[in-house]
Amino acid sequence: NACYTTGTCEIQDDFQQLLKKMLDADRLIFATPIFFMTVCAQAKMLIDRSQCLWAHKYVLKKQIITTERDRRAMVIAVGGSKSTKQFESIRLTMKSYFDVLQINYVTNLFINKVDGLSEIQKHPSALKEAFRLGKELITAESPLPQKPINVELT
C-alpha cells in the first residue's frame, strides 16, 4: 500500500521513466487494440500501475502537475467487432486515466471491423484520419471541447 501513503509506486522498473515522459508531455496519443470491449492487457497494466497517481491526487490531495499547462490527449483504438459499442468502455477508462494524469481528453479515433493482422490497411482513411487528428492535436490552441470529439470509422 505504499502508493496510498507516498503517492508513488514502490516497484522500481521502466514504469517510472514512462510515467515521467507522460507527465512531461504536453500532448499524448494513447493507442490500443480493443479486446473484450476494453484496452489490451499491456495498456491496462500501465493504467493499473498508475494507481499511485490516483492515490497522490485523491487520497493525499496533492496535484501531480503543479504548473498550469495546456496538456491534451487523444485515443486511437482499433477493434474487430462490427458494433461501435465496443468503444464504450474505453471512453470511461480513458476519461478516468487522463483525469489522473491531469491532461485534457480531446479526441477519439475509433476504427472497428479490424481484427486480423494488417487489416487496418483495408481502411484507407484510417491512416489519413490519424495523421489529421494528430496534427490537430499538436497544433491546437483552440478552446478545449466540453467532451472528447469522436471520430469513428467502420
mmCIF file with all atom_site columns, C-alpha atoms in Angstrom:
data_model
loop_
_atom_site.group_PDB
_atom_site.id
_atom_site.type_symbol
_atom_site.label_atom_id
_atom_site.label_alt_id
_atom_site.label_comp_id
_atom_site.label_asym_id
_atom_site.label_entity_id
_atom_site.label_seq_id
_atom_site.pdbx_PDB_ins_code
_atom_site.Cartn_x
_atom_site.Cartn_y
_atom_site.Cartn_z
_atom_site.occupancy
_atom_site.B_iso_or_equiv
_atom_site.pdbx_formal_charge
_atom_site.auth_seq_id
_atom_site.auth_comp_id
_atom_site.auth_asym_id
_atom_site.auth_atom_id
_atom_site.pdbx_PDB_model_num
ATOM 1   C CA . ASN A 1 1   ? 0.000   0.000  0.000   1.00 0.00 ? 1   ASN A CA 1
ATOM 2   C CA . ALA A 1 2   ? 2.917   2.368  -0.457  1.00 0.00 ? 2   ALA A CA 1
ATOM 3   C CA . CYS A 1 3   ? 1.069   4.170  -3.219  1.00 0.00 ? 3   CYS A CA 1
ATOM 4   C CA . TYR A 1 4   ? -1.576  5.257  -0.689  1.00 0.00 ? 4   TYR A CA 1
ATOM 5   C CA . THR A 1 5   ? 0.940   6.650  1.788   1.00 0.00 ? 5   THR A CA 1
ATOM 6   C CA . THR A 1 6   ? 3.517   8.187  -0.566  1.00 0.00 ? 6   THR A CA 1
ATOM 7   C CA . GLY A 1 7   ? 1.659   8.651  -3.853  1.00 0.00 ? 7   GLY A CA 1
ATOM 8   C CA . THR A 1 8   ? 4.430   6.787  -5.655  1.00 0.00 ? 8   THR A CA 1
ATOM 9   C CA . CYS A 1 9   ? 4.884   3.201  -6.764  1.00 0.00 ? 9   CYS A CA 1
ATOM 10  C CA . GLU A 1 10  ? 7.461   1.245  -4.779  1.00 0.00 ? 10  GLU A CA 1
ATOM 11  C CA . ILE A 1 11  ? 8.041   -1.219 -7.634  1.00 0.00 ? 11  ILE A CA 1
ATOM 12  C CA . GLN A 1 12  ? 11.136  0.029  -9.445  1.00 0.00 ? 12  GLN A CA 1
ATOM 13  C CA . ASP A 1 13  ? 11.112  -0.739 -13.165 1.00 0.00 ? 13  ASP A CA 1
ATOM 14  C CA . ASP A 1 14  ? 10.568  1.047  -16.502 1.00 0.00 ? 14  ASP A CA 1
ATOM 15  C CA . PHE A 1 15  ? 7.246   2.458  -15.316 1.00 0.00 ? 15  PHE A CA 1
ATOM 16  C CA . GLN A 1 16  ? 8.908   5.429  -13.596 1.00 0.00 ? 16  GLN A CA 1
ATOM 17  C CA . GLN A 1 17  ? 10.635  6.506  -16.813 1.00 0.00 ? 17  GLN A CA 1
ATOM 18  C CA . LEU A 1 18  ? 7.473   6.122  -18.867 1.00 0.00 ? 18  LEU A CA 1
ATOM 19  C CA . LEU A 1 19  ? 5.415   7.955  -16.277 1.00 0.00 ? 19  LEU A CA 1
ATOM 20  C CA . LYS A 1 20  ? 7.871   10.860 -16.245 1.00 0.00 ? 20  LYS A CA 1
ATOM 21  C CA . LYS A 1 21  ? 7.635   11.138 -20.033 1.00 0.00 ? 21  LYS A CA 1
ATOM 22  C CA . MET A 1 22  ? 3.840   11.113 -19.918 1.00 0.00 ? 22  MET A CA 1
ATOM 23  C CA . LEU A 1 23  ? 3.732   13.759 -17.194 1.00 0.00 ? 23  LEU A CA 1
ATOM 24  C CA . ASP A 1 24  ? 6.278   15.931 -19.014 1.00 0.00 ? 24  ASP A CA 1
ATOM 25  C CA . ALA A 1 25  ? 4.359   15.710 -22.296 1.00 0.00 ? 25  ALA A CA 1
ATOM 26  C CA . ASP A 1 26  ? 2.044   18.479 -23.415 1.00 0.00 ? 26  ASP A CA 1
ATOM 27  C CA . ARG A 1 27  ? 0.457   16.147 -25.984 1.00 0.00 ? 27  ARG A CA 1
ATOM 28  C CA . LEU A 1 28  ? -0.229  12.429 -25.664 1.00 0.00 ? 28  LEU A CA 1
ATOM 29  C CA . ILE A 1 29  ? -1.653  9.836  -28.041 1.00 0.00 ? 29  ILE A CA 1
ATOM 30  C CA . PHE A 1 30  ? -2.773  6.636  -26.354 1.00 0.00 ? 30  PHE A CA 1
ATOM 31  C CA . ALA A 1 31  ? -3.218  3.826  -28.887 1.00 0.00 ? 31  ALA A CA 1
ATOM 32  C CA . THR A 1 32  ? -4.578  0.363  -28.180 1.00 0.00 ? 32  THR A CA 1
ATOM 33  C CA . PRO A 1 33  ? -6.358  -2.550 -29.769 1.00 0.00 ? 33  PRO A CA 1
ATOM 34  C CA . ILE A 1 34  ? -9.691  -3.432 -28.186 1.00 0.00 ? 34  ILE A CA 1
ATOM 35  C CA . PHE A 1 35  ? -10.090 -6.892 -26.655 1.00 0.00 ? 35  PHE A CA 1
ATOM 36  C CA . PHE A 1 36  ? -13.335 -7.890 -24.929 1.00 0.00 ? 36  PHE A CA 1
ATOM 37  C CA . MET A 1 37  ? -14.625 -4.322 -25.110 1.00 0.00 ? 37  MET A CA 1
ATOM 38  C CA . THR A 1 38  ? -11.672 -2.651 -23.377 1.00 0.00 ? 38  THR A CA 1
ATOM 39  C CA . VAL A 1 39  ? -7.999  -1.771 -23.739 1.00 0.00 ? 39  VAL A CA 1
ATOM 40  C CA . CYS A 1 40  ? -5.451  -4.537 -24.263 1.00 0.00 ? 40  CYS A CA 1
ATOM 41  C CA . ALA A 1 41  ? -3.650  -6.133 -21.296 1.00 0.00 ? 41  ALA A CA 1
ATOM 42  C CA . GLN A 1 42  ? -0.469  -4.109 -21.748 1.00 0.00 ? 42  GLN A CA 1
ATOM 43  C CA . ALA A 1 43  ? -2.383  -0.816 -21.758 1.00 0.00 ? 43  ALA A CA 1
ATOM 44  C CA . LYS A 1 44  ? -4.439  -1.924 -18.765 1.00 0.00 ? 44  LYS A CA 1
ATOM 45  C CA . MET A 1 45  ? -1.258  -2.801 -16.881 1.00 0.00 ? 45  MET A CA 1
ATOM 46  C CA . LEU A 1 46  ? 0.059   0.740  -17.487 1.00 0.00 ? 46  LEU A CA 1
ATOM 47  C CA . ILE A 1 47  ? -3.226  2.209  -16.305 1.00 0.00 ? 47  ILE A CA 1
ATOM 48  C CA . ASP A 1 48  ? -3.294  -0.027 -13.227 1.00 0.00 ? 48  ASP A CA 1
ATOM 49  C CA . ARG A 1 49  ? 0.305   0.806  -12.342 1.00 0.00 ? 49  ARG A CA 1
ATOM 50  C CA . SER A 1 50  ? -0.798  4.438  -12.295 1.00 0.00 ? 50  SER A CA 1
ATOM 51  C CA . GLN A 1 51  ? -2.954  3.789  -9.228  1.00 0.00 ? 51  GLN A CA 1
ATOM 52  C CA . CYS A 1 52  ? -0.246  5.630  -7.313  1.00 0.00 ? 52  CYS A CA 1
ATOM 53  C CA . LEU A 1 53  ? -1.221  8.808  -9.205  1.00 0.00 ? 53  LEU A CA 1
ATOM 54  C CA . TRP A 1 54  ? -4.840  8.346  -8.216  1.00 0.00 ? 54  TRP A CA 1
ATOM 55  C CA . ALA A 1 55  ? -3.744  7.972  -4.586  1.00 0.00 ? 55  ALA A CA 1
ATOM 56  C CA . HIS A 1 56  ? -1.475  11.019 -4.903  1.00 0.00 ? 56  HIS A CA 1
ATOM 57  C CA . LYS A 1 57  ? -4.351  13.124 -6.213  1.00 0.00 ? 57  LYS A CA 1
ATOM 58  C CA . TYR A 1 58  ? -7.390  11.794 -4.358  1.00 0.00 ? 58  TYR A CA 1
ATOM 59  C CA . VAL A 1 59  ? -6.081  10.240 -1.144  1.00 0.00 ? 59  VAL A CA 1
ATOM 60  C CA . LEU A 1 60  ? -3.157  12.547 -0.394  1.00 0.00 ? 60  LEU A CA 1
ATOM 61  C CA . LYS A 1 61  ? -4.941  15.536 -2.035  1.00 0.00 ? 61  LYS A CA 1
ATOM 62  C CA . LYS A 1 62  ? -1.832  16.648 -3.945  1.00 0.00 ? 62  LYS A CA 1
ATOM 63  C CA . GLN A 1 63  ? -1.592  17.776 -7.522  1.00 0.00 ? 63  GLN A CA 1
ATOM 64  C CA . ILE A 1 64  ? 0.669   15.719 -9.756  1.00 0.00 ? 64  ILE A CA 1
ATOM 65  C CA . ILE A 1 65  ? 1.395   18.600 -12.095 1.00 0.00 ? 65  ILE A CA 1
ATOM 66  C CA . THR A 1 66  ? 1.774   21.867 -10.255 1.00 0.00 ? 66  THR A CA 1
ATOM 67  C CA . THR A 1 67  ? 2.226   24.235 -13.184 1.00 0.00 ? 67  THR A CA 1
ATOM 68  C CA . GLU A 1 68  ? -0.632  25.322 -15.426 1.00 0.00 ? 68  GLU A CA 1
ATOM 69  C CA . ARG A 1 69  ? -0.048  23.939 -18.930 1.00 0.00 ? 69  ARG A CA 1
ATOM 70  C CA . ASP A 1 70  ? -2.182  23.271 -21.983 1.00 0.00 ? 70  ASP A CA 1
ATOM 71  C CA . ARG A 1 71  ? -1.983  19.465 -21.979 1.00 0.00 ? 71  ARG A CA 1
ATOM 72  C CA . ARG A 1 72  ? -4.108  17.479 -24.435 1.00 0.00 ? 72  ARG A CA 1
ATOM 73  C CA . ALA A 1 73  ? -4.567  13.810 -25.230 1.00 0.00 ? 73  ALA A CA 1
ATOM 74  C CA . MET A 1 74  ? -6.287  11.638 -27.767 1.00 0.00 ? 74  MET A CA 1
ATOM 75  C CA . VAL A 1 75  ? -7.070  7.943  -28.050 1.00 0.00 ? 75  VAL A CA 1
ATOM 76  C CA . ILE A 1 76  ? -6.692  5.732  -31.098 1.00 0.00 ? 76  ILE A CA 1
ATOM 77  C CA . ALA A 1 77  ? -8.412  2.367  -30.706 1.00 0.00 ? 77  ALA A CA 1
ATOM 78  C CA . VAL A 1 78  ? -8.943  -0.440 -33.181 1.00 0.00 ? 78  VAL A CA 1
ATOM 79  C CA . GLY A 1 79  ? -11.394 -3.275 -32.630 1.00 0.00 ? 79  GLY A CA 1
ATOM 80  C CA . GLY A 1 80  ? -12.695 -6.265 -34.536 1.00 0.00 ? 80  GLY A CA 1
ATOM 81  C CA . SER A 1 81  ? -16.378 -6.019 -33.707 1.00 0.00 ? 81  SER A CA 1
ATOM 82  C CA . LYS A 1 82  ? -18.929 -4.665 -36.142 1.00 0.00 ? 82  LYS A CA 1
ATOM 83  C CA . SER A 1 83  ? -20.561 -2.822 -33.251 1.00 0.00 ? 83  SER A CA 1
ATOM 84  C CA . THR A 1 84  ? -19.365 0.613  -32.186 1.00 0.00 ? 84  THR A CA 1
ATOM 85  C CA . LYS A 1 85  ? -20.427 -0.319 -28.627 1.00 0.00 ? 85  LYS A CA 1
ATOM 86  C CA . GLN A 1 86  ? -17.007 -1.930 -28.272 1.00 0.00 ? 86  GLN A CA 1
ATOM 87  C CA . PHE A 1 87  ? -15.628 1.559  -27.610 1.00 0.00 ? 87  PHE A CA 1
ATOM 88  C CA . GLU A 1 88  ? -17.968 2.494  -24.742 1.00 0.00 ? 88  GLU A CA 1
ATOM 89  C CA . SER A 1 89  ? -15.770 1.066  -22.001 1.00 0.00 ? 89  SER A CA 1
ATOM 90  C CA . ILE A 1 90  ? -12.586 2.673  -23.286 1.00 0.00 ? 90  ILE A CA 1
ATOM 91  C CA . ARG A 1 91  ? -14.231 6.095  -23.190 1.00 0.00 ? 91  ARG A CA 1
ATOM 92  C CA . LEU A 1 92  ? -14.805 5.779  -19.434 1.00 0.00 ? 92  LEU A CA 1
ATOM 93  C CA . THR A 1 93  ? -11.412 4.202  -18.756 1.00 0.00 ? 93  THR A CA 1
ATOM 94  C CA . MET A 1 94  ? -9.514  6.895  -20.632 1.00 0.00 ? 94  MET A CA 1
ATOM 95  C CA . LYS A 1 95  ? -11.584 9.720  -19.136 1.00 0.00 ? 95  LYS A CA 1
ATOM 96  C CA . SER A 1 96  ? -10.590 8.498  -15.700 1.00 0.00 ? 96  SER A CA 1
ATOM 97  C CA . TYR A 1 97  ? -6.972  7.854  -16.650 1.00 0.00 ? 97  TYR A CA 1
ATOM 98  C CA . PHE A 1 98  ? -6.473  11.232 -18.309 1.00 0.00 ? 98  PHE A CA 1
ATOM 99  C CA . ASP A 1 99  ? -8.088  12.915 -15.308 1.00 0.00 ? 99  ASP A CA 1
ATOM 100 C CA . VAL A 1 100 ? -5.458  11.346 -13.064 1.00 0.00 ? 100 VAL A CA 1
ATOM 101 C CA . LEU A 1 101 ? -2.702  12.356 -15.498 1.00 0.00 ? 101 LEU A CA 1
ATOM 102 C CA . GLN A 1 102 ? -4.118  15.902 -15.427 1.00 0.00 ? 102 GLN A CA 1
ATOM 103 C CA . ILE A 1 103 ? -4.351  16.023 -19.196 1.00 0.00 ? 103 ILE A CA 1
ATOM 104 C CA . ASN A 1 104 ? -7.352  17.166 -21.224 1.00 0.00 ? 104 ASN A CA 1
ATOM 105 C CA . TYR A 1 105 ? -9.076  14.384 -23.148 1.00 0.00 ? 105 TYR A CA 1
ATOM 106 C CA . VAL A 1 106 ? -9.928  15.957 -26.503 1.00 0.00 ? 106 VAL A CA 1
ATOM 107 C CA . THR A 1 107 ? -10.292 13.349 -29.273 1.00 0.00 ? 107 THR A CA 1
ATOM 108 C CA . ASN A 1 108 ? -11.028 9.703  -30.032 1.00 0.00 ? 108 ASN A CA 1
ATOM 109 C CA . LEU A 1 109 ? -10.272 7.898  -33.268 1.00 0.00 ? 109 LEU A CA 1
ATOM 110 C CA . PHE A 1 110 ? -12.120 4.590  -33.167 1.00 0.00 ? 110 PHE A CA 1
ATOM 111 C CA . ILE A 1 111 ? -11.844 2.103  -36.006 1.00 0.00 ? 111 ILE A CA 1
ATOM 112 C CA . ASN A 1 112 ? -13.999 -1.010 -35.970 1.00 0.00 ? 112 ASN A CA 1
ATOM 113 C CA . LYS A 1 113 ? -14.135 -4.192 -38.068 1.00 0.00 ? 113 LYS A CA 1
ATOM 114 C CA . VAL A 1 114 ? -10.337 -4.537 -37.860 1.00 0.00 ? 114 VAL A CA 1
ATOM 115 C CA . ASP A 1 115 ? -9.355  -7.837 -36.306 1.00 0.00 ? 115 ASP A CA 1
ATOM 116 C CA . GLY A 1 116 ? -6.637  -9.568 -38.288 1.00 0.00 ? 116 GLY A CA 1
ATOM 117 C CA . LEU A 1 117 ? -3.021  -8.772 -38.966 1.00 0.00 ? 117 LEU A CA 1
ATOM 118 C CA . SER A 1 118 ? -2.707  -5.910 -41.483 1.00 0.00 ? 118 SER A CA 1
ATOM 119 C CA . GLU A 1 119 ? -6.499  -5.485 -41.826 1.00 0.00 ? 119 GLU A CA 1
ATOM 120 C CA . ILE A 1 120 ? -6.067  -1.812 -40.983 1.00 0.00 ? 120 ILE A CA 1
ATOM 121 C CA . GLN A 1 121 ? -4.659  -1.428 -44.487 1.00 0.00 ? 121 GLN A CA 1
ATOM 122 C CA . LYS A 1 122 ? -8.186  -2.099 -45.791 1.00 0.00 ? 122 LYS A CA 1
ATOM 123 C CA . HIS A 1 123 ? -9.228  1.182  -44.168 1.00 0.00 ? 123 HIS A CA 1
ATOM 124 C CA . PRO A 1 124 ? -7.550  3.732  -46.451 1.00 0.00 ? 124 PRO A CA 1
ATOM 125 C CA . SER A 1 125 ? -8.977  6.642  -44.482 1.00 0.00 ? 125 SER A CA 1
ATOM 126 C CA . ALA A 1 126 ? -7.687  5.371  -41.120 1.00 0.00 ? 126 ALA A CA 1
ATOM 127 C CA . LEU A 1 127 ? -4.083  6.483  -41.529 1.00 0.00 ? 127 LEU A CA 1
ATOM 128 C CA . LYS A 1 128 ? -5.154  9.757  -43.136 1.00 0.00 ? 128 LYS A CA 1
ATOM 129 C CA . GLU A 1 129 ? -7.525  10.437 -40.228 1.00 0.00 ? 129 GLU A CA 1
ATOM 130 C CA . ALA A 1 130 ? -4.865  9.530  -37.655 1.00 0.00 ? 130 ALA A CA 1
ATOM 131 C CA . PHE A 1 131 ? -2.427  11.994 -39.219 1.00 0.00 ? 131 PHE A CA 1
ATOM 132 C CA . ARG A 1 132 ? -5.083  14.721 -39.462 1.00 0.00 ? 132 ARG A CA 1
ATOM 133 C CA . LEU A 1 133 ? -6.161  14.322 -35.836 1.00 0.00 ? 133 LEU A CA 1
ATOM 134 C CA . GLY A 1 134 ? -2.562  14.060 -34.654 1.00 0.00 ? 134 GLY A CA 1
ATOM 135 C CA . LYS A 1 135 ? -1.710  17.285 -36.441 1.00 0.00 ? 135 LYS A CA 1
ATOM 136 C CA . GLU A 1 136 ? -4.743  18.989 -34.915 1.00 0.00 ? 136 GLU A CA 1
ATOM 137 C CA . LEU A 1 137 ? -3.668  17.738 -31.507 1.00 0.00 ? 137 LEU A CA 1
ATOM 138 C CA . ILE A 1 138 ? -0.130  19.112 -31.708 1.00 0.00 ? 138 ILE A CA 1
ATOM 139 C CA . THR A 1 139 ? -1.108  22.449 -33.250 1.00 0.00 ? 139 THR A CA 1
ATOM 140 C CA . ALA A 1 140 ? -4.254  23.010 -31.184 1.00 0.00 ? 140 ALA A CA 1
ATOM 141 C CA . GLU A 1 141 ? -4.572  26.293 -29.432 1.00 0.00 ? 141 GLU A CA 1
ATOM 142 C CA . SER A 1 142 ? -8.338  26.405 -29.652 1.00 0.00 ? 142 SER A CA 1
ATOM 143 C CA . PRO A 1 143 ? -10.617 26.186 -26.643 1.00 0.00 ? 143 PRO A CA 1
ATOM 144 C CA . LEU A 1 144 ? -10.998 22.723 -25.190 1.00 0.00 ? 144 LEU A CA 1
ATOM 145 C CA . PRO A 1 145 ? -14.122 20.785 -26.155 1.00 0.00 ? 145 PRO A CA 1
ATOM 146 C CA . GLN A 1 146 ? -16.658 20.050 -23.404 1.00 0.00 ? 146 GLN A CA 1
ATOM 147 C CA . LYS A 1 147 ? -16.206 16.330 -24.099 1.00 0.00 ? 147 LYS A CA 1
ATOM 148 C CA . PRO A 1 148 ? -13.923 14.386 -26.433 1.00 0.00 ? 148 PRO A CA 1
ATOM 149 C CA . ILE A 1 149 ? -14.649 14.616 -30.136 1.00 0.00 ? 149 ILE A CA 1
ATOM 150 C CA . ASN A 1 150 ? -15.375 11.152 -31.527 1.00 0.00 ? 150 ASN A CA 1
ATOM 151 C CA . VAL A 1 151 ? -14.295 10.066 -34.992 1.00 0.00 ? 151 VAL A CA 1
ATOM 152 C CA . GLU A 1 152 ? -15.489 6.544  -35.751 1.00 0.00 ? 152 GLU A CA 1
ATOM 153 C CA . LEU A 1 153 ? -14.553 4.671  -38.906 1.00 0.00 ? 153 LEU A CA 1
ATOM 154 C CA . THR A 1 154 ? -16.279 1.484  -39.978 1.00 0.00 ? 154 THR A CA 1
#
